[in-house]
């Protein structure tokens, strides 16, 4: 059993492909936790910022910490408007697009399951 604390100052920023008007931070990388099976990040989307339609590379969870994000699923084109406290799960390969449709910066916690 182990643990890893990441302070806000230790969070590493990165620029994922297909994302715009966003600051993404990696809080826990896969090689640091749970035998490389989980990654945790926090993304800050400016109003109008988002990510283009693309298949999920792994199983994913989005949890809205603050603000509003609209996630459009590619399979059915349905738009899911998520607010603080809401979440969505996507299986590997599920196409999705996300966009901050609110008027304030949205914070979204992103969990990736690598197995």
PDB file of C-alpha atoms in Angstrom:
ATOM      1  CA  UNK A   1       0.000   0.000   0.000  1.00  0.00           C
ATOM      2  CA  UNK A   2       1.307   3.457  -0.827  1.00  0.00           C
ATOM      3  CA  UNK A   3       0.259   7.059  -1.217  1.00  0.00           C
ATOM      4  CA  UNK A   4       1.399  10.149  -3.141  1.00  0.00           C
ATOM      5  CA  UNK A   5       0.600  13.741  -2.280  1.00  0.00           C
ATOM      6  CA  UNK A   6       0.725  16.293  -5.093  1.00  0.00           C
ATOM      7  CA  UNK A   7       0.573  19.928  -4.053  1.00  0.00           C
ATOM      8  CA  UNK A   8      -0.879  22.560  -6.376  1.00  0.00           C
ATOM      9  CA  UNK A   9       2.632  23.870  -6.979  1.00  0.00           C
ATOM     10  CA  UNK A  10       3.743  20.406  -8.186  1.00  0.00           C
ATOM     11  CA  UNK A  11       1.001  19.991 -10.790  1.00  0.00           C
ATOM     12  CA  UNK A  12       2.494  19.715 -14.283  1.00  0.00           C
ATOM     13  CA  UNK A  13       0.813  21.530 -17.174  1.00  0.00           C
ATOM     14  CA  UNK A  14       0.518  19.939 -20.605  1.00  0.00           C
ATOM     15  CA  UNK A  15      -1.200  20.596 -23.950  1.00  0.00           C
ATOM     16  CA  UNK A  16      -3.266  17.656 -25.195  1.00  0.00           C
ATOM     17  CA  UNK A  17      -4.005  17.535 -28.937  1.00  0.00           C
ATOM     18  CA  UNK A  18      -7.364  18.886 -30.090  1.00  0.00           C
ATOM     19  CA  UNK A  19      -7.868  21.081 -27.003  1.00  0.00           C
ATOM     20  CA  UNK A  20      -8.209  24.877 -27.119  1.00  0.00           C
ATOM     21  CA  UNK A  21      -8.523  27.736 -24.622  1.00  0.00           C
ATOM     22  CA  UNK A  22      -7.677  25.414 -21.741  1.00  0.00           C
ATOM     23  CA  UNK A  23      -4.936  24.896 -19.155  1.00  0.00           C
ATOM     24  CA  UNK A  24      -4.541  21.212 -18.324  1.00  0.00           C
ATOM     25  CA  UNK A  25      -2.632  20.009 -15.282  1.00  0.00           C
ATOM     26  CA  UNK A  26      -1.550  16.485 -14.458  1.00  0.00           C
ATOM     27  CA  UNK A  27      -1.953  15.764 -10.747  1.00  0.00           C
ATOM     28  CA  UNK A  28      -1.095  12.057 -10.702  1.00  0.00           C
ATOM     29  CA  UNK A  29       0.589  10.350 -13.651  1.00  0.00           C
ATOM     30  CA  UNK A  30      -0.039   6.662 -14.344  1.00  0.00           C
ATOM     31  CA  UNK A  31       3.525   5.662 -13.479  1.00  0.00           C
ATOM     32  CA  UNK A  32       3.099   7.206 -10.012  1.00  0.00           C
ATOM     33  CA  UNK A  33      -0.056   5.428  -8.823  1.00  0.00           C
ATOM     34  CA  UNK A  34      -1.898   2.098  -8.865  1.00  0.00           C
ATOM     35  CA  UNK A  35       0.603   0.191 -10.970  1.00  0.00           C
ATOM     36  CA  UNK A  36       0.151   2.587 -13.885  1.00  0.00           C
ATOM     37  CA  UNK A  37      -3.603   2.097 -14.202  1.00  0.00           C
ATOM     38  CA  UNK A  38      -4.939   5.566 -13.298  1.00  0.00           C
ATOM     39  CA  UNK A  39      -4.188   9.180 -14.191  1.00  0.00           C
ATOM     40  CA  UNK A  40      -5.792  12.226 -12.582  1.00  0.00           C
ATOM     41  CA  UNK A  41      -5.802  15.758 -13.934  1.00  0.00           C
ATOM     42  CA  UNK A  42      -7.558  19.083 -13.536  1.00  0.00           C
ATOM     43  CA  UNK A  43      -8.422  21.175 -16.591  1.00  0.00           C
ATOM     44  CA  UNK A  44      -9.405  24.862 -16.579  1.00  0.00           C
ATOM     45  CA  UNK A  45     -11.501  25.748 -19.646  1.00  0.00           C
ATOM     46  CA  UNK A  46     -12.063  29.399 -20.533  1.00  0.00           C
ATOM     47  CA  UNK A  47     -15.599  30.269 -21.724  1.00  0.00           C
ATOM     48  CA  UNK A  48     -15.825  28.833 -25.252  1.00  0.00           C
ATOM     49  CA  UNK A  49     -12.822  26.567 -24.665  1.00  0.00           C
ATOM     50  CA  UNK A  50     -13.016  22.851 -25.194  1.00  0.00           C
ATOM     51  CA  UNK A  51     -11.820  19.746 -26.977  1.00  0.00           C
ATOM     52  CA  UNK A  52     -12.652  18.569 -30.494  1.00  0.00           C
ATOM     53  CA  UNK A  53     -14.644  15.406 -31.209  1.00  0.00           C
ATOM     54  CA  UNK A  54     -12.327  12.407 -30.808  1.00  0.00           C
ATOM     55  CA  UNK A  55     -12.480   8.837 -29.521  1.00  0.00           C
ATOM     56  CA  UNK A  56     -11.531   8.363 -25.874  1.00  0.00           C
ATOM     57  CA  UNK A  57      -8.066   6.758 -25.865  1.00  0.00           C
ATOM     58  CA  UNK A  58      -8.883   4.950 -22.595  1.00  0.00           C
ATOM     59  CA  UNK A  59     -11.807   4.675 -20.183  1.00  0.00           C
ATOM     60  CA  UNK A  60     -12.489   8.190 -18.834  1.00  0.00           C
ATOM     61  CA  UNK A  61     -14.426  10.058 -16.161  1.00  0.00           C
ATOM     62  CA  UNK A  62     -15.119  13.810 -16.202  1.00  0.00           C
ATOM     63  CA  UNK A  63     -16.251  15.516 -12.978  1.00  0.00           C
ATOM     64  CA  UNK A  64     -17.237  19.183 -13.088  1.00  0.00           C
ATOM     65  CA  UNK A  65     -15.761  21.023 -10.121  1.00  0.00           C
ATOM     66  CA  UNK A  66     -16.906  24.490 -11.157  1.00  0.00           C
ATOM     67  CA  UNK A  67     -18.733  26.079 -14.081  1.00  0.00           C
ATOM     68  CA  UNK A  68     -20.534  24.416 -16.978  1.00  0.00           C
ATOM     69  CA  UNK A  69     -19.317  22.009 -19.650  1.00  0.00           C
ATOM     70  CA  UNK A  70     -21.323  20.556 -22.516  1.00  0.00           C
ATOM     71  CA  UNK A  71     -20.185  17.092 -23.566  1.00  0.00           C
ATOM     72  CA  UNK A  72     -21.478  15.872 -26.917  1.00  0.00           C
ATOM     73  CA  UNK A  73     -21.335  12.132 -27.504  1.00  0.00           C
ATOM     74  CA  UNK A  74     -20.464  11.056 -31.041  1.00  0.00           C
ATOM     75  CA  UNK A  75     -22.530   7.887 -31.099  1.00  0.00           C
ATOM     76  CA  UNK A  76     -25.869   9.675 -30.816  1.00  0.00           C
ATOM     77  CA  UNK A  77     -24.940  13.383 -31.014  1.00  0.00           C
ATOM     78  CA  UNK A  78     -26.612  13.977 -27.663  1.00  0.00           C
ATOM     79  CA  UNK A  79     -25.494  17.033 -25.718  1.00  0.00           C
ATOM     80  CA  UNK A  80     -25.058  16.623 -21.972  1.00  0.00           C
ATOM     81  CA  UNK A  81     -24.882  19.945 -20.107  1.00  0.00           C
ATOM     82  CA  UNK A  82     -22.916  19.298 -16.927  1.00  0.00           C
ATOM     83  CA  UNK A  83     -22.672  21.623 -13.931  1.00  0.00           C
ATOM     84  CA  UNK A  84     -20.632  21.568 -10.722  1.00  0.00           C
ATOM     85  CA  UNK A  85     -21.096  18.189  -9.054  1.00  0.00           C
ATOM     86  CA  UNK A  86     -22.078  16.381 -12.288  1.00  0.00           C
ATOM     87  CA  UNK A  87     -19.978  13.695 -13.948  1.00  0.00           C
ATOM     88  CA  UNK A  88     -19.886  11.539 -17.058  1.00  0.00           C
ATOM     89  CA  UNK A  89     -18.197   8.203 -17.772  1.00  0.00           C
ATOM     90  CA  UNK A  90     -16.983   7.208 -21.245  1.00  0.00           C
ATOM     91  CA  UNK A  91     -15.745   3.815 -22.353  1.00  0.00           C
ATOM     92  CA  UNK A  92     -12.559   3.490 -24.394  1.00  0.00           C
ATOM     93  CA  UNK A  93     -13.274   4.415 -28.010  1.00  0.00           C
ATOM     94  CA  UNK A  94     -16.408   6.451 -27.212  1.00  0.00           C
ATOM     95  CA  UNK A  95     -16.349   9.636 -29.301  1.00  0.00           C
ATOM     96  CA  UNK A  96     -16.898  12.828 -27.371  1.00  0.00           C
ATOM     97  CA  UNK A  97     -16.490  16.566 -27.647  1.00  0.00           C
ATOM     98  CA  UNK A  98     -16.467  19.001 -24.737  1.00  0.00           C
ATOM     99  CA  UNK A  99     -16.997  22.748 -24.585  1.00  0.00           C
ATOM    100  CA  UNK A 100     -17.355  25.343 -21.848  1.00  0.00           C
ATOM    101  CA  UNK A 101     -20.796  26.735 -22.665  1.00  0.00           C
ATOM    102  CA  UNK A 102     -20.922  28.844 -19.516  1.00  0.00           C
ATOM    103  CA  UNK A 103     -19.757  32.375 -18.811  1.00  0.00           C
ATOM    104  CA  UNK A 104     -17.026  31.579 -16.244  1.00  0.00           C
ATOM    105  CA  UNK A 105     -13.918  29.410 -16.343  1.00  0.00           C
ATOM    106  CA  UNK A 106     -14.921  25.775 -15.856  1.00  0.00           C
ATOM    107  CA  UNK A 107     -12.830  23.345 -13.827  1.00  0.00           C
ATOM    108  CA  UNK A 108     -13.052  19.686 -14.811  1.00  0.00           C
ATOM    109  CA  UNK A 109     -11.408  16.804 -12.977  1.00  0.00           C
ATOM    110  CA  UNK A 110     -10.344  14.117 -15.467  1.00  0.00           C
ATOM    111  CA  UNK A 111      -9.654  10.522 -14.465  1.00  0.00           C
ATOM    112  CA  UNK A 112      -8.184   8.122 -17.003  1.00  0.00           C
ATOM    113  CA  UNK A 113      -8.267   4.358 -16.423  1.00  0.00           C
ATOM    114  CA  UNK A 114      -5.428   2.799 -18.395  1.00  0.00           C
ATOM    115  CA  UNK A 115      -6.187  -0.923 -18.106  1.00  0.00           C
TER     116      UNK A 115
END
